[in-house]
Coordinates of C-alpha atoms in Angstrom, one line a residue:
X1 CA -27.5 69.7 -5.8
X2 CA -28.2 66.1 -6.9
X3 CA -31.7 64.9 -6.3
X4 CA -32.5 61.7 -4.3
X5 CA -33.2 59.8 -7.6
X6 CA -29.8 60.8 -9.0
X7 CA -28.1 59.4 -5.9
X8 CA -29.8 56.1 -6.3
X9 CA -28.7 55.9 -10.0
X10 CA -25.1 56.9 -9.4
X11 CA -22.4 55.5 -11.6
X12 CA -20.7 53.7 -8.7
X13 CA -23.9 52.0 -7.8
X14 CA -24.6 50.8 -11.4
X15 CA -21.0 49.6 -11.7
X16 CA -21.3 47.7 -8.4
X17 CA -24.5 46.1 -9.4
X18 CA -23.1 45.1 -12.7
X19 CA -20.0 43.7 -11.0
X20 CA -22.0 41.7 -8.5
X21 CA -24.1 40.4 -11.4
X22 CA -21.0 39.3 -13.3
X23 CA -19.5 37.6 -10.2
X24 CA -22.8 35.8 -9.6
X25 CA -22.8 34.6 -13.2
X26 CA -19.2 33.4 -13.3
X27 CA -19.7 31.8 -9.8
X28 CA -22.4 29.6 -11.3
X29 CA -20.1 28.7 -14.2
X30 CA -17.2 27.8 -11.9
X31 CA -19.4 25.7 -9.6
X32 CA -20.1 23.4 -12.5
X33 CA -16.4 23.4 -13.5
X34 CA -15.3 22.4 -9.9
X35 CA -17.9 19.7 -9.8
X36 CA -16.6 18.3 -13.1
X37 CA -13.0 18.4 -11.9
X38 CA -14.0 16.7 -8.6
X39 CA -15.8 13.9 -10.5
X40 CA -12.9 13.2 -12.8
X41 CA -10.1 13.7 -10.2
X42 CA -11.5 11.4 -7.5
X43 CA -11.8 8.6 -10.0
X44 CA -8.4 9.1 -11.6
X45 CA -9.8 9.7 -15.0
X46 CA -8.0 11.7 -17.8
X47 CA -9.0 15.2 -18.5
X48 CA -7.9 16.3 -22.0
X49 CA -8.5 14.8 -25.4
X50 CA -7.0 15.4 -28.8
X51 CA -8.6 18.9 -29.0
X52 CA -10.4 21.5 -26.9
X53 CA -13.4 22.1 -29.1
X54 CA -17.0 21.8 -27.8
X55 CA -18.9 19.5 -30.1
X56 CA -16.0 17.3 -31.0
X57 CA -16.0 13.6 -30.0
X58 CA -12.2 13.9 -29.3
X59 CA -12.3 16.8 -26.8
X60 CA -11.7 14.6 -23.7
X61 CA -13.5 13.7 -20.5
X62 CA -13.4 17.2 -19.1
X63 CA -15.2 19.0 -21.9
X64 CA -17.3 15.9 -22.6
X65 CA -18.7 16.0 -19.0
X66 CA -19.5 19.7 -19.4
X67 CA -21.4 19.0 -22.6
X68 CA -23.3 16.2 -20.8
X69 CA -24.3 18.5 -18.0
X70 CA -25.3 21.1 -20.5
X71 CA -27.9 18.8 -22.0
X72 CA -29.9 19.0 -18.7
X73 CA -28.7 22.4 -17.6
X74 CA -30.0 25.4 -19.6
X75 CA -27.6 27.8 -17.9
X76 CA -24.5 25.9 -18.9
X77 CA -25.9 25.1 -22.3
X78 CA -26.4 28.8 -23.0
X79 CA -23.0 29.6 -21.6
X80 CA -21.2 27.1 -23.9
X81 CA -23.2 28.3 -26.9
X82 CA -22.1 31.9 -26.2
X83 CA -18.5 31.4 -25.0
X84 CA -17.6 27.9 -25.9
X85 CA -15.4 28.0 -29.0
X86 CA -14.4 31.6 -29.1
X87 CA -10.7 30.9 -28.8
X88 CA -7.8 32.5 -26.9
X89 CA -8.3 36.0 -25.5
X90 CA -12.0 35.4 -24.7
X91 CA -13.2 34.7 -21.2
X92 CA -15.2 31.5 -20.7
X93 CA -13.6 29.8 -17.7
X94 CA -13.9 26.5 -19.4
X95 CA -10.4 26.3 -20.9
X96 CA -7.7 23.8 -19.9
X97 CA -5.7 26.6 -18.3
X98 CA -8.5 27.4 -15.9
X99 CA -9.0 23.7 -15.3
X100 CA -5.3 23.3 -14.4
X101 CA -5.4 26.3 -12.1
X102 CA -8.3 24.8 -10.2
X103 CA -6.7 21.4 -9.9
X104 CA -3.8 23.2 -8.2
X105 CA -6.1 25.2 -6.0
X106 CA -8.0 22.1 -5.0
X107 CA -4.7 20.3 -4.3
X108 CA -3.7 23.1 -2.0
X109 CA -7.0 23.0 -0.2
X110 CA -6.9 19.3 0.4
X111 CA -3.2 19.5 1.5
X112 CA -4.1 22.3 3.9
X113 CA -6.8 20.2 5.4
X114 CA -4.5 17.3 5.9
X115 CA -1.8 19.5 7.5
X116 CA -4.3 21.1 9.9
X117 CA -5.3 17.6 11.0
X118 CA -1.7 16.6 11.5
X119 CA -1.0 19.8 13.5
X120 CA -4.1 19.1 15.6
X121 CA -2.9 15.6 16.4
X122 CA 0.7 16.9 16.9
X123 CA 2.5 13.6 16.7
X124 CA 2.9 11.8 13.4
X125 CA 5.0 9.3 11.5
X126 CA 6.3 9.3 7.9
X127 CA 6.2 6.6 5.3
X128 CA 8.5 7.0 2.3
X129 CA 9.0 4.8 -0.8
X130 CA 9.9 5.3 -4.5
X131 CA 9.1 3.8 -7.9
X132 CA 9.7 4.8 -11.5
X133 CA 6.6 6.0 -13.5
X134 CA 5.7 5.2 -17.1
X135 CA 8.1 7.9 -18.3
X136 CA 11.0 6.2 -16.3
X137 CA 11.1 9.1 -13.9
X138 CA 11.6 8.2 -10.3
X139 CA 8.7 9.3 -8.0
X140 CA 9.2 9.5 -4.2
X141 CA 5.9 9.1 -2.3
X142 CA 5.4 10.7 1.0
X143 CA 2.7 9.4 3.4
X144 CA 1.9 10.7 6.9
X145 CA 0.4 8.6 9.6
X146 CA -1.4 10.2 12.6
X147 CA -4.2 9.6 15.0
X148 CA -7.3 11.8 15.0
X149 CA -8.8 13.1 18.3
X150 CA -11.5 10.4 18.0
X151 CA -8.8 7.7 18.0
X152 CA -9.0 6.8 14.3
X153 CA -5.7 5.9 12.5
X154 CA -5.1 7.9 9.3
X155 CA -2.5 7.4 6.7
X156 CA -2.6 10.4 4.3
X157 CA -0.8 10.8 1.0
X158 CA 1.0 14.2 0.8
X159 CA 2.8 14.3 -2.5
X160 CA 5.1 12.8 -5.1
X161 CA 8.6 14.2 -5.2
X162 CA 10.1 13.7 -8.6
X163 CA 13.7 12.8 -9.3
X164 CA 15.1 13.6 -5.9
X165 CA 17.8 10.9 -6.2
X166 CA 18.4 7.6 -4.4
X167 CA 20.9 8.7 -1.7
X168 CA 19.8 9.3 1.8
X169 CA 21.1 12.9 1.8
X170 CA 19.1 13.7 -1.3
X171 CA 15.9 12.3 0.1
X172 CA 16.5 14.1 3.3
X173 CA 16.8 17.5 1.6
X174 CA 13.6 16.9 -0.5
X175 CA 11.6 15.9 2.5
X176 CA 12.7 18.8 4.7
X177 CA 11.9 21.2 1.8
X178 CA 8.4 19.7 1.3
X179 CA 7.7 19.8 5.1
X180 CA 8.8 23.4 5.3
X181 CA 6.5 24.3 2.4
X182 CA 3.5 22.6 4.0
X183 CA 4.2 23.9 7.5
X184 CA 4.7 20.5 9.2
X185 CA 7.2 20.5 12.1
X186 CA 9.5 17.5 11.7
X187 CA 10.4 17.7 15.4
X188 CA 7.0 16.1 16.2
X189 CA 7.8 13.0 14.1
X190 CA 7.7 9.9 16.3
X191 CA 8.1 7.1 13.8
X192 CA 9.3 6.3 10.3
X193 CA 8.7 3.2 8.1
X194 CA 10.5 2.3 4.9
X195 CA 11.5 -0.9 3.1
X196 CA 14.7 -2.7 3.9
X197 CA 16.9 -0.9 1.3
X198 CA 20.1 0.5 2.7
X199 CA 19.6 4.0 1.5
X200 CA 16.3 4.1 3.5
X201 CA 17.1 1.9 6.6
X202 CA 20.8 2.4 6.9
X203 CA 21.8 3.1 10.5
X204 CA 24.5 5.6 9.7
X205 CA 23.8 7.2 6.3
X206 CA 20.3 6.0 5.6
X207 CA 17.2 8.2 5.5
X208 CA 16.1 7.0 9.0
X209 CA 19.4 8.1 10.6
X210 CA 19.1 11.5 8.9
X211 CA 15.6 12.1 10.1
X212 CA 16.7 11.5 13.6
X213 CA 18.8 14.6 13.5
X214 CA 15.6 16.6 13.4
X215 CA 13.5 14.3 15.6
X216 CA 15.6 12.1 17.9
X217 CA 12.6 10.0 18.9
X218 CA 11.5 9.2 15.4
X219 CA 11.8 5.4 15.8
X220 CA 12.5 3.4 12.6
X221 CA 10.1 0.5 12.1
X222 CA 10.9 -1.8 9.1
X223 CA 7.9 -2.5 6.9
X224 CA 6.4 -5.7 8.4
X225 CA 4.8 -6.8 5.1
X226 CA 8.0 -6.3 3.2
X227 CA 10.0 -8.2 5.8
X228 CA 7.6 -11.1 5.5
X229 CA 8.1 -11.1 1.7
X230 CA 11.9 -11.3 2.2
X231 CA 11.4 -14.2 4.6
X232 CA 9.5 -16.2 2.0
X233 CA 11.8 -15.4 -0.8
X234 CA 14.9 -16.4 1.2
X235 CA 13.2 -19.7 2.2
X236 CA 12.2 -20.5 -1.4
X237 CA 15.8 -20.0 -2.6
X238 CA 17.4 -22.0 0.3
X239 CA 17.1 -25.2 -1.7
X240 CA 17.3 -26.4 -5.3
X241 CA 13.9 -28.0 -5.2
X242 CA 12.3 -24.9 -3.9
X243 CA 13.7 -22.8 -6.7
X244 CA 12.7 -25.3 -9.4
X245 CA 9.2 -25.7 -7.9
X246 CA 8.1 -22.0 -8.4
X247 CA 9.7 -21.9 -11.8
X248 CA 7.6 -24.9 -12.8
X249 CA 4.4 -23.2 -11.3
X250 CA 5.0 -20.2 -13.5
X251 CA 5.8 -22.4 -16.5
X252 CA 2.3 -24.0 -16.2
X253 CA 0.5 -20.7 -16.2
X254 CA 2.6 -19.2 -19.0
X255 CA 2.1 -22.2 -21.3
X256 CA -1.6 -22.6 -20.7
X257 CA -2.5 -18.8 -20.8
X258 CA -0.4 -18.0 -23.9
X259 CA -3.1 -19.7 -26.1
X260 CA -6.8 -19.1 -25.9
X261 CA -7.4 -22.6 -27.2
X262 CA -5.4 -24.1 -24.3
X263 CA -7.0 -21.9 -21.7
X264 CA -10.6 -22.7 -23.0
X265 CA -9.7 -26.4 -23.0
X266 CA -8.5 -26.2 -19.4
X267 CA -11.7 -24.3 -18.4
X268 CA -14.0 -26.8 -20.1
X269 CA -12.3 -29.7 -18.3
X270 CA -12.4 -27.9 -14.9
X271 CA -16.2 -27.2 -15.5
X272 CA -16.8 -30.9 -15.7
X273 CA -14.9 -31.5 -12.5
X274 CA -17.1 -32.7 -9.6
X275 CA -15.2 -30.5 -7.2
X276 CA -16.5 -27.0 -7.0
X277 CA -13.2 -25.7 -5.4
X278 CA -11.1 -26.4 -8.6
X279 CA -9.7 -23.2 -9.9
X280 CA -7.4 -22.2 -12.9
X281 CA -3.7 -21.5 -12.4
X282 CA -2.7 -17.9 -11.4
X283 CA 0.3 -15.8 -12.4
X284 CA 3.1 -15.5 -9.9
X285 CA 3.4 -12.0 -8.4
X286 CA 7.0 -10.7 -8.2
X287 CA 6.3 -8.0 -5.5
X288 CA 3.7 -9.6 -3.3
X289 CA 5.4 -12.9 -2.6
X290 CA 2.8 -14.1 -0.2
X291 CA 0.1 -13.9 -2.9
X292 CA 1.8 -16.9 -4.5
X293 CA -0.7 -18.9 -2.4
X294 CA -3.3 -18.4 -5.2
X295 CA -0.8 -19.8 -7.8
X296 CA -0.1 -22.9 -5.7
X297 CA -3.8 -23.3 -4.8
X298 CA -4.8 -23.2 -8.5
X299 CA -2.4 -25.9 -9.5
X300 CA -3.1 -28.1 -6.4
X301 CA -6.9 -27.9 -6.8
X302 CA -6.8 -28.5 -10.5
X303 CA -3.8 -30.9 -10.5
X304 CA -5.5 -33.8 -12.3
X305 CA -7.3 -31.5 -14.8
X306 CA -4.0 -29.8 -15.7
X307 CA -2.4 -33.1 -16.3
X308 CA -5.3 -34.2 -18.5
X309 CA -5.0 -31.0 -20.6
X310 CA -1.2 -31.4 -21.0
X311 CA -1.7 -35.0 -22.1
X312 CA -4.3 -34.0 -24.7
X313 CA -2.0 -31.3 -26.0
X314 CA 1.0 -33.6 -26.1
X315 CA -0.9 -36.2 -28.2
X316 CA -2.8 -33.7 -30.4
X317 CA -1.3 -34.1 -33.9
X318 CA -2.9 -30.8 -35.0
X319 CA -0.6 -28.9 -32.6
X320 CA 2.9 -27.9 -33.6
X321 CA 5.9 -30.0 -32.5
X322 CA 7.2 -27.4 -30.1
X323 CA 3.8 -27.2 -28.4
X324 CA 3.5 -31.0 -28.1
X325 CA 7.0 -31.3 -26.8
X326 CA 6.5 -28.5 -24.2
X327 CA 3.3 -29.9 -23.0
X328 CA 4.9 -33.3 -22.6
X329 CA 7.9 -31.8 -20.8
X330 CA 5.7 -29.9 -18.3
X331 CA 3.5 -33.0 -17.7
X332 CA 6.6 -35.0 -16.8
X333 CA 7.7 -32.3 -14.3
X334 CA 4.2 -32.1 -12.7
X335 CA 4.1 -35.9 -12.5
X336 CA 7.2 -36.2 -10.3
X337 CA 6.7 -36.9 -6.6
X338 CA 9.1 -34.1 -5.6
X339 CA 6.9 -31.5 -7.4
X340 CA 3.7 -32.7 -5.8
X341 CA 5.4 -32.9 -2.4
X342 CA 6.6 -29.2 -2.7
X343 CA 3.1 -28.3 -3.8
X344 CA 1.6 -29.8 -0.6
X345 CA 4.3 -28.2 1.5
X346 CA 4.0 -24.6 0.2
X347 CA 0.2 -24.3 -0.3
X348 CA -0.7 -24.2 3.5
X349 CA 2.3 -22.2 4.4
X350 CA 1.6 -19.5 1.8
X351 CA -2.0 -19.4 2.8
X352 CA -1.0 -18.4 6.3
X353 CA 1.6 -16.0 5.0
X354 CA -0.9 -14.3 2.7
X355 CA -3.5 -13.9 5.4
X356 CA -0.9 -12.5 7.8
X357 CA 0.5 -10.1 5.1
X358 CA -3.0 -8.7 4.4
X359 CA -3.4 -8.0 8.1
X360 CA 0.0 -6.4 8.4
X361 CA -1.0 -3.9 5.6
X362 CA -4.0 -2.6 7.5
X363 CA -4.0 1.0 8.6
X364 CA -5.5 0.1 12.0
X365 CA -2.7 -2.3 13.0
X366 CA -0.2 -1.5 15.7
X367 CA 3.2 -2.9 16.8
X368 CA 1.6 -5.2 19.5
X369 CA -0.4 -6.9 16.8
X370 CA 2.7 -7.2 14.5
X371 CA 4.7 -8.9 17.3
X372 CA 1.8 -11.3 18.0
X373 CA 1.4 -12.2 14.3
X374 CA 5.1 -12.9 13.9
X375 CA 5.2 -15.0 17.0
X376 CA 2.1 -17.0 16.0
X377 CA 3.5 -17.5 12.5
X378 CA 6.8 -18.7 13.9
X379 CA 5.1 -21.2 16.2
X380 CA 3.0 -22.4 13.2
X381 CA 6.1 -23.0 11.1
X382 CA 7.8 -24.9 13.9
X383 CA 4.7 -27.1 14.4
X384 CA 4.6 -27.7 10.6
X385 CA 8.0 -29.3 10.9
X386 CA 6.4 -32.4 12.4
X387 CA 4.1 -33.0 9.4
X388 CA 6.6 -34.4 6.9
X389 CA 5.2 -38.0 6.9
X390 CA 1.6 -36.8 6.5
X391 CA 2.5 -34.5 3.6
X392 CA 4.5 -37.2 1.9
X393 CA 1.7 -39.7 2.2
X394 CA -0.8 -37.2 0.8
X395 CA 1.6 -36.4 -2.1
X396 CA 2.1 -40.1 -3.0
X397 CA -1.7 -40.6 -3.1
X398 CA -2.2 -37.5 -5.4
X399 CA 0.4 -38.3 -8.1
X400 CA 0.5 -42.1 -7.8
X401 CA 4.3 -42.2 -7.5
X402 CA 6.0 -44.0 -4.5
X403 CA 9.6 -42.8 -5.0
X404 CA 11.4 -39.6 -5.9
X405 CA 13.0 -39.3 -9.3
X406 CA 16.6 -39.0 -8.0
X407 CA 16.4 -42.6 -6.5
X408 CA 16.8 -43.9 -10.1
X409 CA 19.9 -41.9 -10.8
X410 CA 23.5 -43.0 -10.1
X411 CA 25.0 -41.8 -6.9
X412 CA 28.2 -39.8 -7.7
X413 CA 31.0 -40.7 -5.4
X414 CA 33.2 -37.9 -4.1
X415 CA 36.9 -38.3 -5.0
X416 CA 39.0 -38.6 -1.9
X417 CA 42.4 -36.9 -1.9
X418 CA 45.4 -37.9 0.2
X419 CA 45.2 -34.9 2.5
X420 CA 41.5 -35.3 3.2
X421 CA 40.3 -36.2 6.7
X422 CA 39.0 -39.7 7.4
X423 CA 35.5 -38.4 8.2
X424 CA 32.8 -39.7 5.9
X425 CA 30.1 -37.4 4.6
X426 CA 26.5 -38.3 5.4
X427 CA 24.6 -39.0 2.2
X428 CA 20.8 -39.2 2.4
X429 CA 18.7 -41.3 0.2
X430 CA 15.0 -41.6 -0.6
X431 CA 12.6 -39.9 1.7
X432 CA 15.3 -38.9 4.1
X433 CA 17.0 -36.9 1.3
X434 CA 13.8 -34.9 0.8
X435 CA 13.3 -34.5 4.5
X436 CA 16.8 -33.4 5.5
X437 CA 18.0 -31.6 2.4
X438 CA 14.8 -29.8 1.4
X439 CA 11.9 -29.9 3.8
X440 CA 13.8 -29.1 7.0
X441 CA 16.0 -26.5 5.2
X442 CA 12.9 -24.6 4.1
X443 CA 11.1 -24.8 7.4
X444 CA 14.1 -24.0 9.5
X445 CA 15.0 -21.0 7.2
X446 CA 11.4 -19.7 7.7
X447 CA 11.5 -20.1 11.4
X448 CA 15.0 -18.5 11.9
X449 CA 14.2 -15.6 9.6
X450 CA 10.8 -15.0 11.4
X451 CA 12.6 -15.0 14.7
X452 CA 15.3 -12.6 13.4
X453 CA 12.9 -10.1 11.8
X454 CA 10.7 -10.2 14.8
X455 CA 13.4 -8.7 17.0
X456 CA 13.2 -5.3 15.2
X457 CA 9.5 -5.0 16.3
X458 CA 10.1 -6.4 19.8
X459 CA 12.7 -3.8 20.4
X460 CA 10.2 -1.0 19.7
X461 CA 7.3 -2.8 21.3
X462 CA 9.3 -3.3 24.5
X463 CA 9.0 0.4 25.3
X464 CA 5.2 0.4 25.1
X465 CA 4.2 -3.2 25.3
X466 CA 3.0 -2.9 28.9
X467 CA 0.1 -0.8 27.7
X468 CA -1.4 -3.9 26.0
X469 CA -1.4 -5.9 29.3
X470 CA -2.0 -3.0 31.6
X471 CA -4.5 -4.7 33.8
X472 CA -2.3 -7.7 34.4
X473 CA 0.7 -5.8 35.9
X474 CA 1.3 -4.9 39.5
X475 CA 2.0 -1.3 40.5
X476 CA 5.7 -1.8 41.1
X477 CA 6.2 -3.3 37.6
X478 CA 4.2 -0.5 36.1
X479 CA 6.4 2.2 37.7
X480 CA 9.6 0.5 36.5
X481 CA 8.3 0.3 32.9
X482 CA 6.9 3.8 32.8
X483 CA 10.2 5.3 34.1
X484 CA 11.9 4.3 30.9
X485 CA 9.2 6.0 28.9
X486 CA 9.5 9.2 30.9
X487 CA 13.3 9.3 30.3
X488 CA 13.0 8.6 26.6
X489 CA 10.1 11.0 25.9
X490 CA 10.9 13.7 28.5
X491 CA 10.0 16.5 26.0
X492 CA 6.5 15.1 25.6
X493 CA 5.5 13.9 29.1
X494 CA 6.6 14.6 32.6
X495 CA 7.3 12.4 35.7
X496 CA 3.6 12.5 36.8
X497 CA 3.0 9.9 34.0
X498 CA 4.3 7.3 36.4
X499 CA 1.5 7.9 39.0
X500 CA -1.1 8.6 36.3
X501 CA -0.6 5.1 34.8
X502 CA -1.0 3.4 38.2
X503 CA -4.3 5.2 38.7
X504 CA -5.4 4.6 35.1
X505 CA -4.9 0.9 35.6
X506 CA -7.7 0.9 38.2
X507 CA -10.1 2.5 35.7
X508 CA -9.0 0.3 32.8
X509 CA -10.0 -2.8 34.7
X510 CA -13.6 -1.8 34.2
X511 CA -13.3 -1.5 30.5
X512 CA -14.7 -4.0 28.0
X513 CA -12.2 -6.5 26.6
X514 CA -12.3 -4.9 23.1
X515 CA -11.4 -1.5 24.7
X516 CA -8.1 -2.8 26.1
X517 CA -6.3 -2.6 22.8
X518 CA -4.0 0.4 22.1
X519 CA -6.5 2.1 19.8
X520 CA -9.4 1.1 22.1
X521 CA -7.7 2.7 25.2
X522 CA -7.0 5.8 23.2
X523 CA -10.6 6.1 22.0
X524 CA -12.0 5.4 25.4
X525 CA -9.8 8.0 27.0
X526 CA -9.9 10.8 24.4
X527 CA -13.7 10.7 24.0
X528 CA -14.4 11.2 27.7
X529 CA -13.7 13.7 30.5
X530 CA -10.9 11.4 31.7
X531 CA -8.6 13.0 29.2
X532 CA -8.2 16.0 31.6
X533 CA -7.2 13.6 34.4
X534 CA -4.7 11.5 32.4
X535 CA -3.1 13.9 29.9
X536 CA 0.3 12.1 29.9
X537 CA -1.4 8.7 29.3
X538 CA -3.2 10.1 26.4
X539 CA 0.1 11.5 24.9
X540 CA 1.9 8.1 25.3
X541 CA -1.1 6.2 23.7
X542 CA -1.1 8.7 20.8
X543 CA 2.6 8.3 20.2
X544 CA 2.5 4.6 20.2
X545 CA -0.7 4.4 18.0
X546 CA 0.8 6.7 15.4
X547 CA 3.9 4.5 14.8
X548 CA 3.7 2.9 11.3
X549 CA 4.0 -0.9 10.9
X550 CA 4.3 -1.0 7.1
X551 CA 4.6 1.2 4.1
X552 CA 1.6 -0.4 2.4
X553 CA 0.0 3.0 1.9
X554 CA 3.0 4.1 -0.1
X555 CA 2.7 1.1 -2.3
X556 CA -1.0 1.9 -2.8
X557 CA -0.1 5.3 -4.0
X558 CA 1.9 3.6 -6.8
X559 CA -1.2 1.9 -8.0
X560 CA -2.9 5.2 -8.3
X561 CA 0.1 6.6 -10.1
X562 CA -0.1 3.9 -12.7
X563 CA -3.7 5.0 -13.4
X564 CA -3.0 8.7 -13.3
X565 CA 0.2 8.7 -15.4
X566 CA -0.3 5.9 -17.9
X567 CA 1.0 5.4 -21.4
X568 CA -1.6 7.7 -22.8
X569 CA -0.7 10.5 -20.3
X570 CA 3.1 10.0 -20.0
X571 CA 3.8 13.7 -20.4
X572 CA 2.0 14.9 -17.3
X573 CA 4.0 17.6 -15.4
X574 CA 5.4 16.9 -12.0
X575 CA 2.9 19.2 -10.2
X576 CA -0.1 18.0 -12.0
X577 CA 0.8 14.3 -11.5
X578 CA 1.2 14.9 -7.7
X579 CA -2.0 17.0 -7.5
X580 CA -4.2 14.5 -9.4
X581 CA -2.8 11.7 -7.3
X582 CA -3.6 13.5 -4.0
X583 CA -7.2 14.4 -5.2
X584 CA -7.8 10.7 -6.2
X585 CA -6.4 9.1 -3.0
X586 CA -7.8 11.6 -0.5
X587 CA -11.2 11.9 -2.3
X588 CA -13.1 11.7 1.1
X589 CA -11.6 15.1 2.0
X590 CA -12.1 16.4 -1.6
X591 CA -15.9 15.7 -1.5
X592 CA -16.4 17.4 1.9
X593 CA -14.8 20.7 1.1
X594 CA -17.0 23.7 0.4
X595 CA -15.5 25.4 -2.6
X596 CA -17.5 28.6 -2.4
X597 CA -14.7 30.7 -0.8
X598 CA -12.2 29.3 -3.2
X599 CA -14.3 30.3 -6.2
X600 CA -14.9 33.8 -4.7
X601 CA -11.2 34.3 -4.2
X602 CA -10.4 33.1 -7.6
X603 CA -12.9 35.5 -9.2
X604 CA -11.7 38.4 -7.2
X605 CA -8.3 37.9 -8.8
X606 CA -9.4 36.9 -12.3
X607 CA -12.3 39.3 -12.9
X608 CA -11.2 41.9 -15.5
X609 CA -12.5 45.2 -16.9
X610 CA -13.2 43.7 -20.3
X611 CA -15.8 41.5 -18.7
X612 CA -18.0 44.6 -18.3
X613 CA -17.8 45.7 -22.0

């Protein structure tokens, strides 16, 4: 028989104690590894260097951060000294392979957290867009919009889907496959927002039509910010003067910024300017059309200073002949009354477009605000139509010219053929030519396009718009409007919603003004005991609030992609690119996750017998 001491010193007990000791040791190592990965991933920094050797200055950010921590952490310092550069086949848990495995594990944990929030909210909308990365590979971004139980709007990045194709059918297959992998039920989708490309927004074969096969109430909402861009582009191209104007604006920036001497000369003259609002010219942005306000503002505020610089350069004999000729040519273009007139026309308009576009890209915006912004912008443009004389007067004072350049040119008479009608074409001259052939054309194009694009949002808003003016409607009108909602969303709410909304109106009257917005009503209702009394009202508010108004979050993910997969990291794999982008964008979730369980599960799989030798 074994004695009591022999039992306490059994082989099983010794092995268990040694195993627990090893697990505790490697847990401490992996905690430092996870913290390093979190630090690099949330900032979008690169991991690897030219080699994987501790002590080398070319070993990359990952190993460099571990070395930095080791300078103040004796445990990690001793671990690196003992296991650091032993090579393949030796356990250290500091290698690039372990790093990649943890990046994937952390990606899965963050994605699971997002999916759990989506399933808790139930209703969601999807935002999809695509762009080529640095390696010319097409990346399809998938973003989900939903409303948290506290009433906060969330737009979460899910993944990049690589090379799925540009056809609606191909994108549909890729999305369905990804949603099935994540465990997201597409039948709960209540909205979708893409740009205006036909493969996305097509009524019959576009992605929006294909998604409706799985969720018939997934309403398509064109990106409000993208639509505003198209309105501006169309108006600028509606007249010859408008096209030439922006070409000249870009010419000014390109000429002055292509030489450090010219740019410093411009800055030195601007610094001497008595006006503190004078700025340097800005580059025209091709994608964010409304941001051209900064370009126009820079030329308008520094108009005289730019002319002075161009004059100095055109008369400077030390400059090359092409430089002097180009400076003189641009100076003549800027000196024309038509250029200054267009500058004074576009600068205020673009300022309003830019401010509106930034609001449209907010995550907290809803369709009622979109409709209001489009309507207000349309009224602003229509009112601007009356200001021709004021703009012309201001332009003449700025450039010192009293006539347009075409008044000096010969009028070309149209040849009349024998079979032509006797009607005489109206030919405008002088100020009337600019007013009727350019100014009115631009303003009317803006107004008509705003009215046309606004209809897409009014059609969706008409179903839920009464919620924004709930306290101003009588009971009969409320019942009529809610009946349509009940018929359309009969799978989500029942007929009791009609009577609920009438009763809820009496309670909403007592709310503060800021609580009568869609998100305000939802927060007020969901954060109180009233949610049990008005469950259908809460559902309708949740559906309406989760509808996307723009795909700006998809565009923002492209900015992160350009940092993650740049020219120095062009060979990143598809999985790693998507994982690092998710960890960078959704860093608020990444920081708040406790990785203890993940480390323990990892060790339980990875721990091997040779660790105990």
